[in-house]
Amino acid sequence: MDNKVLVAYASKYGSTQEIADAVAATLRDSGLAVDLQLMREVQILDGYNAVVLGAPLYMFRWHKDALRFLSQHRKILSGGLPAAIFAGGPITTGDEKEWQESCAQLDQELAKYPWFTPVAVEIVGGRFDPAKLRFPWNLLPALKQMPASDLRDWAAIRAWADNLAVQLQPALP
Ligand SMILES: Cc1cc2nc3c(=O)[nH]c(=O)nc-3n(C[C@H](O)[C@H](O)[C@H](O)COP(=O)(O)O)c2cc1C
């Protein structure tokens, strides 16, 4: 399994999965060999030359599968395997303040893993649909009354992945 990039993702409502699909497709278009997998199903990273981790923010935390992934694969991630990450994300106004808040939340989470030094970190817009909220979120009136939104900017996501392909080239045989 040489010259491979793994795109591993976590997603509760599917929006991050769709972003991971787009990132994987863009990296493939750049000529990279890419596997796409749910983070919680990844057993070993041996044989990969780089990883891209994508997971949403929920209640100021990065998705628990992403945090678990970092702990589980600490040895190889701190041993020089290049890793890039993206996290969704803003779902209300999409203004600078909301973006900065999501960014600060992710920074705070990553600060707990000082040994982890990703080559790229990106906050991406998220998607929200009050009609699809499940327990316990469907019990919160403040959330139920929020309008549906989709702040994913596909052009920006593809541009980020395009850049990443260039950035990862030196790591690939
Ligand atoms: C209950 C709930 C809490 C959320 N909390 C945050 C948060 O703390 N910070 C943030 O940036 N986005 C937050 N979001 C937005 C999600 O990250 C966004 O909806 C994302 O697209 C969800 O990804 P998924 O569809 O892959 O599960 C929250 C969304 C919901 C429904």
mmCIF file with all atom_site columns, C-alpha atoms and ligand atoms in Angstrom:
data_model
loop_
_atom_site.group_PDB
_atom_site.id
_atom_site.type_symbol
_atom_site.label_atom_id
_atom_site.label_alt_id
_atom_site.label_comp_id
_atom_site.label_asym_id
_atom_site.label_entity_id
_atom_site.label_seq_id
_atom_site.pdbx_PDB_ins_code
_atom_site.Cartn_x
_atom_site.Cartn_y
_atom_site.Cartn_z
_atom_site.occupancy
_atom_site.B_iso_or_equiv
_atom_site.pdbx_formal_charge
_atom_site.auth_seq_id
_atom_site.auth_comp_id
_atom_site.auth_asym_id
_atom_site.auth_atom_id
_atom_site.pdbx_PDB_model_num
ATOM   1   C CA  . MET A 1 1   ? 0.000   0.000  0.000  1.00 0.00 ? 1   MET A CA  1
ATOM   2   C CA  . ASP A 1 2   ? 2.380   2.695  -1.212 1.00 0.00 ? 2   ASP A CA  1
ATOM   3   C CA  . ASN A 1 3   ? 1.835   6.325  -2.105 1.00 0.00 ? 3   ASN A CA  1
ATOM   4   C CA  . LYS A 1 4   ? -1.479  6.477  -0.322 1.00 0.00 ? 4   LYS A CA  1
ATOM   5   C CA  . VAL A 1 5   ? -3.384  9.186  1.447  1.00 0.00 ? 5   VAL A CA  1
ATOM   6   C CA  . LEU A 1 6   ? -6.122  8.353  3.933  1.00 0.00 ? 6   LEU A CA  1
ATOM   7   C CA  . VAL A 1 7   ? -9.082  10.695 4.333  1.00 0.00 ? 7   VAL A CA  1
ATOM   8   C CA  . ALA A 1 8   ? -10.725 9.708  7.615  1.00 0.00 ? 8   ALA A CA  1
ATOM   9   C CA  . TYR A 1 9   ? -13.902 11.405 8.793  1.00 0.00 ? 9   TYR A CA  1
ATOM   10  C CA  . ALA A 1 10  ? -16.524 11.495 11.530 1.00 0.00 ? 10  ALA A CA  1
ATOM   11  C CA  . SER A 1 11  ? -20.035 12.794 10.968 1.00 0.00 ? 11  SER A CA  1
ATOM   12  C CA  . LYS A 1 12  ? -23.320 12.747 12.878 1.00 0.00 ? 12  LYS A CA  1
ATOM   13  C CA  . TYR A 1 13  ? -25.679 14.179 10.257 1.00 0.00 ? 13  TYR A CA  1
ATOM   14  C CA  . GLY A 1 14  ? -23.761 13.508 7.054  1.00 0.00 ? 14  GLY A CA  1
ATOM   15  C CA  . SER A 1 15  ? -22.488 16.975 6.113  1.00 0.00 ? 15  SER A CA  1
ATOM   16  C CA  . THR A 1 16  ? -18.868 16.256 7.054  1.00 0.00 ? 16  THR A CA  1
ATOM   17  C CA  . GLN A 1 17  ? -19.047 12.955 5.204  1.00 0.00 ? 17  GLN A CA  1
ATOM   18  C CA  . GLU A 1 18  ? -19.983 14.861 2.042  1.00 0.00 ? 18  GLU A CA  1
ATOM   19  C CA  . ILE A 1 19  ? -17.050 17.236 2.587  1.00 0.00 ? 19  ILE A CA  1
ATOM   20  C CA  . ALA A 1 20  ? -14.719 14.265 3.088  1.00 0.00 ? 20  ALA A CA  1
ATOM   21  C CA  . ASP A 1 21  ? -16.040 12.831 -0.220 1.00 0.00 ? 21  ASP A CA  1
ATOM   22  C CA  . ALA A 1 22  ? -15.230 16.114 -1.986 1.00 0.00 ? 22  ALA A CA  1
ATOM   23  C CA  . VAL A 1 23  ? -11.754 16.351 -0.418 1.00 0.00 ? 23  VAL A CA  1
ATOM   24  C CA  . ALA A 1 24  ? -10.965 12.743 -1.397 1.00 0.00 ? 24  ALA A CA  1
ATOM   25  C CA  . ALA A 1 25  ? -12.226 13.313 -4.963 1.00 0.00 ? 25  ALA A CA  1
ATOM   26  C CA  . THR A 1 26  ? -10.140 16.488 -5.314 1.00 0.00 ? 26  THR A CA  1
ATOM   27  C CA  . LEU A 1 27  ? -6.995  14.764 -4.049 1.00 0.00 ? 27  LEU A CA  1
ATOM   28  C CA  . ARG A 1 28  ? -7.634  11.917 -6.506 1.00 0.00 ? 28  ARG A CA  1
ATOM   29  C CA  . ASP A 1 29  ? -8.049  14.432 -9.339 1.00 0.00 ? 29  ASP A CA  1
ATOM   30  C CA  . SER A 1 30  ? -4.575  15.696 -8.390 1.00 0.00 ? 30  SER A CA  1
ATOM   31  C CA  . GLY A 1 31  ? -3.206  12.233 -9.010 1.00 0.00 ? 31  GLY A CA  1
ATOM   32  C CA  . LEU A 1 32  ? -3.014  10.921 -5.446 1.00 0.00 ? 32  LEU A CA  1
ATOM   33  C CA  . ALA A 1 33  ? -4.177  7.449  -4.410 1.00 0.00 ? 33  ALA A CA  1
ATOM   34  C CA  . VAL A 1 34  ? -6.796  8.041  -1.734 1.00 0.00 ? 34  VAL A CA  1
ATOM   35  C CA  . ASP A 1 35  ? -8.681  5.825  0.683  1.00 0.00 ? 35  ASP A CA  1
ATOM   36  C CA  . LEU A 1 36  ? -11.782 7.228  2.357  1.00 0.00 ? 36  LEU A CA  1
ATOM   37  C CA  . GLN A 1 37  ? -12.880 5.742  5.661  1.00 0.00 ? 37  GLN A CA  1
ATOM   38  C CA  . LEU A 1 38  ? -14.911 6.414  8.779  1.00 0.00 ? 38  LEU A CA  1
ATOM   39  C CA  . MET A 1 39  ? -12.435 7.401  11.495 1.00 0.00 ? 39  MET A CA  1
ATOM   40  C CA  . ARG A 1 40  ? -13.790 4.985  14.014 1.00 0.00 ? 40  ARG A CA  1
ATOM   41  C CA  . GLU A 1 41  ? -13.173 2.078  11.607 1.00 0.00 ? 41  GLU A CA  1
ATOM   42  C CA  . VAL A 1 42  ? -9.509  2.886  10.984 1.00 0.00 ? 42  VAL A CA  1
ATOM   43  C CA  . GLN A 1 43  ? -7.286  0.305  12.643 1.00 0.00 ? 43  GLN A CA  1
ATOM   44  C CA  . ILE A 1 44  ? -3.772  1.114  11.461 1.00 0.00 ? 44  ILE A CA  1
ATOM   45  C CA  . LEU A 1 45  ? -2.089  3.908  9.550  1.00 0.00 ? 45  LEU A CA  1
ATOM   46  C CA  . ASP A 1 46  ? 0.921   1.873  8.463  1.00 0.00 ? 46  ASP A CA  1
ATOM   47  C CA  . GLY A 1 47  ? 1.386   2.145  4.722  1.00 0.00 ? 47  GLY A CA  1
ATOM   48  C CA  . TYR A 1 48  ? -0.135  5.633  4.412  1.00 0.00 ? 48  TYR A CA  1
ATOM   49  C CA  . ASN A 1 49  ? 2.081   8.552  3.469  1.00 0.00 ? 49  ASN A CA  1
ATOM   50  C CA  . ALA A 1 50  ? -0.326  11.188 4.740  1.00 0.00 ? 50  ALA A CA  1
ATOM   51  C CA  . VAL A 1 51  ? -3.719  11.478 6.460  1.00 0.00 ? 51  VAL A CA  1
ATOM   52  C CA  . VAL A 1 52  ? -6.510  14.024 6.273  1.00 0.00 ? 52  VAL A CA  1
ATOM   53  C CA  . LEU A 1 53  ? -8.862  14.091 9.266  1.00 0.00 ? 53  LEU A CA  1
ATOM   54  C CA  . GLY A 1 54  ? -12.297 15.701 9.022  1.00 0.00 ? 54  GLY A CA  1
ATOM   55  C CA  . ALA A 1 55  ? -14.837 15.994 11.829 1.00 0.00 ? 55  ALA A CA  1
ATOM   56  C CA  . PRO A 1 56  ? -17.451 18.509 13.002 1.00 0.00 ? 56  PRO A CA  1
ATOM   57  C CA  . LEU A 1 57  ? -17.512 20.645 16.132 1.00 0.00 ? 57  LEU A CA  1
ATOM   58  C CA  . TYR A 1 58  ? -20.364 19.952 18.553 1.00 0.00 ? 58  TYR A CA  1
ATOM   59  C CA  . MET A 1 59  ? -20.975 21.943 21.704 1.00 0.00 ? 59  MET A CA  1
ATOM   60  C CA  . PHE A 1 60  ? -17.518 23.539 21.579 1.00 0.00 ? 60  PHE A CA  1
ATOM   61  C CA  . ARG A 1 61  ? -15.789 20.183 21.233 1.00 0.00 ? 61  ARG A CA  1
ATOM   62  C CA  . TRP A 1 62  ? -14.316 18.395 18.244 1.00 0.00 ? 62  TRP A CA  1
ATOM   63  C CA  . HIS A 1 63  ? -16.203 15.153 17.481 1.00 0.00 ? 63  HIS A CA  1
ATOM   64  C CA  . LYS A 1 64  ? -15.177 12.503 20.020 1.00 0.00 ? 64  LYS A CA  1
ATOM   65  C CA  . ASP A 1 65  ? -14.088 10.081 17.276 1.00 0.00 ? 65  ASP A CA  1
ATOM   66  C CA  . ALA A 1 66  ? -11.530 12.657 16.122 1.00 0.00 ? 66  ALA A CA  1
ATOM   67  C CA  . LEU A 1 67  ? -10.125 13.123 19.619 1.00 0.00 ? 67  LEU A CA  1
ATOM   68  C CA  . ARG A 1 68  ? -10.007 9.364  20.075 1.00 0.00 ? 68  ARG A CA  1
ATOM   69  C CA  . PHE A 1 69  ? -8.276  9.004  16.704 1.00 0.00 ? 69  PHE A CA  1
ATOM   70  C CA  . LEU A 1 70  ? -5.501  11.343 17.810 1.00 0.00 ? 70  LEU A CA  1
ATOM   71  C CA  . SER A 1 71  ? -4.926  9.387  21.020 1.00 0.00 ? 71  SER A CA  1
ATOM   72  C CA  . GLN A 1 72  ? -5.178  6.009  19.337 1.00 0.00 ? 72  GLN A CA  1
ATOM   73  C CA  . HIS A 1 73  ? -2.672  6.873  16.595 1.00 0.00 ? 73  HIS A CA  1
ATOM   74  C CA  . ARG A 1 74  ? -0.405  9.130  18.641 1.00 0.00 ? 74  ARG A CA  1
ATOM   75  C CA  . LYS A 1 75  ? 2.755   7.176  17.946 1.00 0.00 ? 75  LYS A CA  1
ATOM   76  C CA  . ILE A 1 76  ? 2.588   7.387  14.157 1.00 0.00 ? 76  ILE A CA  1
ATOM   77  C CA  . LEU A 1 77  ? 1.045   10.890 14.084 1.00 0.00 ? 77  LEU A CA  1
ATOM   78  C CA  . SER A 1 78  ? 3.807   12.273 16.292 1.00 0.00 ? 78  SER A CA  1
ATOM   79  C CA  . GLY A 1 79  ? 6.437   10.325 14.397 1.00 0.00 ? 79  GLY A CA  1
ATOM   80  C CA  . GLY A 1 80  ? 6.386   12.359 11.208 1.00 0.00 ? 80  GLY A CA  1
ATOM   81  C CA  . LEU A 1 81  ? 3.292   11.164 9.306  1.00 0.00 ? 81  LEU A CA  1
ATOM   82  C CA  . PRO A 1 82  ? 1.926   14.363 7.718  1.00 0.00 ? 82  PRO A CA  1
ATOM   83  C CA  . ALA A 1 83  ? -1.654  15.087 8.816  1.00 0.00 ? 83  ALA A CA  1
ATOM   84  C CA  . ALA A 1 84  ? -4.074  17.789 7.705  1.00 0.00 ? 84  ALA A CA  1
ATOM   85  C CA  . ILE A 1 85  ? -7.376  18.471 9.427  1.00 0.00 ? 85  ILE A CA  1
ATOM   86  C CA  . PHE A 1 86  ? -10.679 20.171 8.716  1.00 0.00 ? 86  PHE A CA  1
ATOM   87  C CA  . ALA A 1 87  ? -13.593 20.846 11.040 1.00 0.00 ? 87  ALA A CA  1
ATOM   88  C CA  . GLY A 1 88  ? -17.155 22.055 10.436 1.00 0.00 ? 88  GLY A CA  1
ATOM   89  C CA  . GLY A 1 89  ? -18.364 24.526 11.480 1.00 0.00 ? 89  GLY A CA  1
ATOM   90  C CA  . PRO A 1 90  ? -20.309 27.665 11.343 1.00 0.00 ? 90  PRO A CA  1
ATOM   91  C CA  . ILE A 1 91  ? -24.043 27.265 10.701 1.00 0.00 ? 91  ILE A CA  1
ATOM   92  C CA  . THR A 1 92  ? -25.656 30.593 11.553 1.00 0.00 ? 92  THR A CA  1
ATOM   93  C CA  . THR A 1 93  ? -24.476 33.888 10.112 1.00 0.00 ? 93  THR A CA  1
ATOM   94  C CA  . GLY A 1 94  ? -21.220 32.599 8.712  1.00 0.00 ? 94  GLY A CA  1
ATOM   95  C CA  . ASP A 1 95  ? -19.690 35.976 9.579  1.00 0.00 ? 95  ASP A CA  1
ATOM   96  C CA  . GLU A 1 96  ? -16.133 36.526 10.693 1.00 0.00 ? 96  GLU A CA  1
ATOM   97  C CA  . LYS A 1 97  ? -17.035 36.325 14.394 1.00 0.00 ? 97  LYS A CA  1
ATOM   98  C CA  . GLU A 1 98  ? -18.700 32.927 14.067 1.00 0.00 ? 98  GLU A CA  1
ATOM   99  C CA  . TRP A 1 99  ? -15.771 31.660 12.024 1.00 0.00 ? 99  TRP A CA  1
ATOM   100 C CA  . GLN A 1 100 ? -13.319 32.858 14.675 1.00 0.00 ? 100 GLN A CA  1
ATOM   101 C CA  . GLU A 1 101 ? -15.328 31.198 17.444 1.00 0.00 ? 101 GLU A CA  1
ATOM   102 C CA  . SER A 1 102 ? -15.267 27.830 15.662 1.00 0.00 ? 102 SER A CA  1
ATOM   103 C CA  . CYS A 1 103 ? -11.574 28.337 15.023 1.00 0.00 ? 103 CYS A CA  1
ATOM   104 C CA  . ALA A 1 104 ? -10.935 29.085 18.709 1.00 0.00 ? 104 ALA A CA  1
ATOM   105 C CA  . GLN A 1 105 ? -12.912 25.982 19.726 1.00 0.00 ? 105 GLN A CA  1
ATOM   106 C CA  . LEU A 1 106 ? -10.813 23.790 17.478 1.00 0.00 ? 106 LEU A CA  1
ATOM   107 C CA  . ASP A 1 107 ? -7.589  25.438 18.670 1.00 0.00 ? 107 ASP A CA  1
ATOM   108 C CA  . GLN A 1 108 ? -8.611  24.735 22.257 1.00 0.00 ? 108 GLN A CA  1
ATOM   109 C CA  . GLU A 1 109 ? -9.231  21.095 21.467 1.00 0.00 ? 109 GLU A CA  1
ATOM   110 C CA  . LEU A 1 110 ? -5.947  20.708 19.597 1.00 0.00 ? 110 LEU A CA  1
ATOM   111 C CA  . ALA A 1 111 ? -4.049  22.375 22.451 1.00 0.00 ? 111 ALA A CA  1
ATOM   112 C CA  . LYS A 1 112 ? -4.722  19.196 24.450 1.00 0.00 ? 112 LYS A CA  1
ATOM   113 C CA  . TYR A 1 113 ? -2.532  17.345 21.951 1.00 0.00 ? 113 TYR A CA  1
ATOM   114 C CA  . PRO A 1 114 ? 0.646   19.462 21.902 1.00 0.00 ? 114 PRO A CA  1
ATOM   115 C CA  . TRP A 1 115 ? 2.567   16.676 20.185 1.00 0.00 ? 115 TRP A CA  1
ATOM   116 C CA  . PHE A 1 116 ? 0.205   16.904 17.193 1.00 0.00 ? 116 PHE A CA  1
ATOM   117 C CA  . THR A 1 117 ? 1.430   19.361 14.551 1.00 0.00 ? 117 THR A CA  1
ATOM   118 C CA  . PRO A 1 118 ? -0.866  19.219 11.491 1.00 0.00 ? 118 PRO A CA  1
ATOM   119 C CA  . VAL A 1 119 ? 0.465   20.583 8.217  1.00 0.00 ? 119 VAL A CA  1
ATOM   120 C CA  . ALA A 1 120 ? -2.884  22.299 7.516  1.00 0.00 ? 120 ALA A CA  1
ATOM   121 C CA  . VAL A 1 121 ? -5.937  23.178 9.625  1.00 0.00 ? 121 VAL A CA  1
ATOM   122 C CA  . GLU A 1 122 ? -9.178  24.406 8.083  1.00 0.00 ? 122 GLU A CA  1
ATOM   123 C CA  . ILE A 1 123 ? -12.566 25.433 9.447  1.00 0.00 ? 123 ILE A CA  1
ATOM   124 C CA  . VAL A 1 124 ? -15.300 24.721 6.912  1.00 0.00 ? 124 VAL A CA  1
ATOM   125 C CA  . GLY A 1 125 ? -18.932 25.819 6.928  1.00 0.00 ? 125 GLY A CA  1
ATOM   126 C CA  . GLY A 1 126 ? -21.440 23.343 8.327  1.00 0.00 ? 126 GLY A CA  1
ATOM   127 C CA  . ARG A 1 127 ? -25.013 22.323 7.584  1.00 0.00 ? 127 ARG A CA  1
ATOM   128 C CA  . PHE A 1 128 ? -27.923 22.514 9.993  1.00 0.00 ? 128 PHE A CA  1
ATOM   129 C CA  . ASP A 1 129 ? -31.479 21.215 9.684  1.00 0.00 ? 129 ASP A CA  1
ATOM   130 C CA  . PRO A 1 130 ? -33.727 21.588 12.754 1.00 0.00 ? 130 PRO A CA  1
ATOM   131 C CA  . ALA A 1 131 ? -36.155 19.004 11.318 1.00 0.00 ? 131 ALA A CA  1
ATOM   132 C CA  . LYS A 1 132 ? -33.461 16.326 11.508 1.00 0.00 ? 132 LYS A CA  1
ATOM   133 C CA  . LEU A 1 133 ? -32.283 16.958 15.066 1.00 0.00 ? 133 LEU A CA  1
ATOM   134 C CA  . ARG A 1 134 ? -32.238 13.830 17.183 1.00 0.00 ? 134 ARG A CA  1
ATOM   135 C CA  . PHE A 1 135 ? -32.385 13.351 20.938 1.00 0.00 ? 135 PHE A CA  1
ATOM   136 C CA  . PRO A 1 136 ? -31.332 15.233 23.031 1.00 0.00 ? 136 PRO A CA  1
ATOM   137 C CA  . TRP A 1 137 ? -30.932 18.213 20.676 1.00 0.00 ? 137 TRP A CA  1
ATOM   138 C CA  . ASN A 1 138 ? -34.549 17.952 19.473 1.00 0.00 ? 138 ASN A CA  1
ATOM   139 C CA  . LEU A 1 139 ? -35.683 18.886 22.981 1.00 0.00 ? 139 LEU A CA  1
ATOM   140 C CA  . LEU A 1 140 ? -33.956 22.272 22.929 1.00 0.00 ? 140 LEU A CA  1
ATOM   141 C CA  . PRO A 1 141 ? -36.339 25.027 21.706 1.00 0.00 ? 141 PRO A CA  1
ATOM   142 C CA  . ALA A 1 142 ? -33.433 27.358 20.897 1.00 0.00 ? 142 ALA A CA  1
ATOM   143 C CA  . LEU A 1 143 ? -32.093 24.822 18.409 1.00 0.00 ? 143 LEU A CA  1
ATOM   144 C CA  . LYS A 1 144 ? -35.505 23.802 17.026 1.00 0.00 ? 144 LYS A CA  1
ATOM   145 C CA  . GLN A 1 145 ? -36.221 27.453 16.171 1.00 0.00 ? 145 GLN A CA  1
ATOM   146 C CA  . MET A 1 146 ? -32.999 28.041 14.296 1.00 0.00 ? 146 MET A CA  1
ATOM   147 C CA  . PRO A 1 147 ? -33.374 28.221 10.513 1.00 0.00 ? 147 PRO A CA  1
ATOM   148 C CA  . ALA A 1 148 ? -31.954 25.503 8.300  1.00 0.00 ? 148 ALA A CA  1
ATOM   149 C CA  . SER A 1 149 ? -28.641 26.421 6.716  1.00 0.00 ? 149 SER A CA  1
ATOM   150 C CA  . ASP A 1 150 ? -25.829 25.076 4.622  1.00 0.00 ? 150 ASP A CA  1
ATOM   151 C CA  . LEU A 1 151 ? -22.661 27.173 4.769  1.00 0.00 ? 151 LEU A CA  1
ATOM   152 C CA  . ARG A 1 152 ? -20.432 24.677 3.010  1.00 0.00 ? 152 ARG A CA  1
ATOM   153 C CA  . ASP A 1 153 ? -18.519 26.513 0.298  1.00 0.00 ? 153 ASP A CA  1
ATOM   154 C CA  . TRP A 1 154 ? -17.684 23.790 -2.201 1.00 0.00 ? 154 TRP A CA  1
ATOM   155 C CA  . ALA A 1 155 ? -15.326 25.945 -4.255 1.00 0.00 ? 155 ALA A CA  1
ATOM   156 C CA  . ALA A 1 156 ? -13.355 26.858 -1.120 1.00 0.00 ? 156 ALA A CA  1
ATOM   157 C CA  . ILE A 1 157 ? -13.306 23.226 0.034  1.00 0.00 ? 157 ILE A CA  1
ATOM   158 C CA  . ARG A 1 158 ? -11.966 22.056 -3.325 1.00 0.00 ? 158 ARG A CA  1
ATOM   159 C CA  . ALA A 1 159 ? -9.413  24.867 -3.408 1.00 0.00 ? 159 ALA A CA  1
ATOM   160 C CA  . TRP A 1 160 ? -8.198  23.843 0.068  1.00 0.00 ? 160 TRP A CA  1
ATOM   161 C CA  . ALA A 1 161 ? -7.867  20.214 -1.054 1.00 0.00 ? 161 ALA A CA  1
ATOM   162 C CA  . ASP A 1 162 ? -6.082  21.293 -4.252 1.00 0.00 ? 162 ASP A CA  1
ATOM   163 C CA  . ASN A 1 163 ? -3.535  23.232 -2.183 1.00 0.00 ? 163 ASN A CA  1
ATOM   164 C CA  . LEU A 1 164 ? -3.190  20.322 0.155  1.00 0.00 ? 164 LEU A CA  1
ATOM   165 C CA  . ALA A 1 165 ? -2.320  18.005 -2.730 1.00 0.00 ? 165 ALA A CA  1
ATOM   166 C CA  . VAL A 1 166 ? 0.548   20.345 -3.623 1.00 0.00 ? 166 VAL A CA  1
ATOM   167 C CA  . GLN A 1 167 ? 1.622   20.603 0.014  1.00 0.00 ? 167 GLN A CA  1
ATOM   168 C CA  . LEU A 1 168 ? 1.624   16.818 0.473  1.00 0.00 ? 168 LEU A CA  1
ATOM   169 C CA  . GLN A 1 169 ? 3.605   16.049 -2.675 1.00 0.00 ? 169 GLN A CA  1
ATOM   170 C CA  . PRO A 1 170 ? 7.020   16.106 -0.929 1.00 0.00 ? 170 PRO A CA  1
ATOM   171 C CA  . ALA A 1 171 ? 5.727   13.537 1.586  1.00 0.00 ? 171 ALA A CA  1
ATOM   172 C CA  . LEU A 1 172 ? 4.763   11.125 -1.161 1.00 0.00 ? 172 LEU A CA  1
ATOM   173 C CA  . PRO A 1 173 ? 7.165   8.758  -2.892 1.00 0.00 ? 173 PRO A CA  1
HETATM 174 C C1  . LIG B 2 .   ? -26.418 20.482 18.600 1.00 0.00 ? 1   LIG B C1  1
HETATM 175 C C2  . LIG B 2 .   ? -25.384 21.120 17.754 1.00 0.00 ? 1   LIG B C2  1
HETATM 176 C C3  . LIG B 2 .   ? -24.276 21.720 18.335 1.00 0.00 ? 1   LIG B C3  1
HETATM 177 C C4  . LIG B 2 .   ? -23.277 22.325 17.551 1.00 0.00 ? 1   LIG B C4  1
HETATM 178 N N1  . LIG B 2 .   ? -22.213 22.909 18.168 1.00 0.00 ? 1   LIG B N1  1
HETATM 179 C C5  . LIG B 2 .   ? -21.260 23.528 17.416 1.00 0.00 ? 1   LIG B C5  1
HETATM 180 C C6  . LIG B 2 .   ? -20.152 24.176 18.031 1.00 0.00 ? 1   LIG B C6  1
HETATM 181 O O1  . LIG B 2 .   ? -19.991 24.163 19.247 1.00 0.00 ? 1   LIG B O1  1
HETATM 182 N N2  . LIG B 2 .   ? -19.270 24.813 17.229 1.00 0.00 ? 1   LIG B N2  1
HETATM 183 C C7  . LIG B 2 .   ? -19.391 24.842 15.870 1.00 0.00 ? 1   LIG B C7  1
HETATM 184 O O2  . LIG B 2 .   ? -18.560 25.444 15.201 1.00 0.00 ? 1   LIG B O2  1
HETATM 185 N N3  . LIG B 2 .   ? -20.414 24.206 15.252 1.00 0.00 ? 1   LIG B N3  1
HETATM 186 C C8  . LIG B 2 .   ? -21.360 23.564 15.989 1.00 0.00 ? 1   LIG B C8  1
HETATM 187 N N4  . LIG B 2 .   ? -22.405 22.925 15.388 1.00 0.00 ? 1   LIG B N4  1
HETATM 188 C C9  . LIG B 2 .   ? -22.468 22.907 13.910 1.00 0.00 ? 1   LIG B C9  1
HETATM 189 C C10 . LIG B 2 .   ? -22.003 21.563 13.348 1.00 0.00 ? 1   LIG B C10 1
HETATM 190 O O3  . LIG B 2 .   ? -20.608 21.452 13.450 1.00 0.00 ? 1   LIG B O3  1
HETATM 191 C C11 . LIG B 2 .   ? -22.459 21.509 11.881 1.00 0.00 ? 1   LIG B C11 1
HETATM 192 O O4  . LIG B 2 .   ? -23.861 21.371 11.851 1.00 0.00 ? 1   LIG B O4  1
HETATM 193 C C12 . LIG B 2 .   ? -21.816 20.377 11.110 1.00 0.00 ? 1   LIG B C12 1
HETATM 194 O O5  . LIG B 2 .   ? -22.075 20.575 9.715  1.00 0.00 ? 1   LIG B O5  1
HETATM 195 C C13 . LIG B 2 .   ? -22.353 19.021 11.524 1.00 0.00 ? 1   LIG B C13 1
HETATM 196 O O6  . LIG B 2 .   ? -21.645 18.005 10.864 1.00 0.00 ? 1   LIG B O6  1
HETATM 197 P P1  . LIG B 2 .   ? -22.267 16.569 10.529 1.00 0.00 ? 1   LIG B P1  1
HETATM 198 O O7  . LIG B 2 .   ? -23.466 16.793 9.632  1.00 0.00 ? 1   LIG B O7  1
HETATM 199 O O8  . LIG B 2 .   ? -21.169 15.862 9.831  1.00 0.00 ? 1   LIG B O8  1
HETATM 200 O O9  . LIG B 2 .   ? -22.630 15.907 11.816 1.00 0.00 ? 1   LIG B O9  1
HETATM 201 C C14 . LIG B 2 .   ? -23.398 22.317 16.141 1.00 0.00 ? 1   LIG B C14 1
HETATM 202 C C15 . LIG B 2 .   ? -24.506 21.701 15.547 1.00 0.00 ? 1   LIG B C15 1
HETATM 203 C C16 . LIG B 2 .   ? -25.491 21.119 16.326 1.00 0.00 ? 1   LIG B C16 1
HETATM 204 C C17 . LIG B 2 .   ? -26.677 20.470 15.661 1.00 0.00 ? 1   LIG B C17 1
#
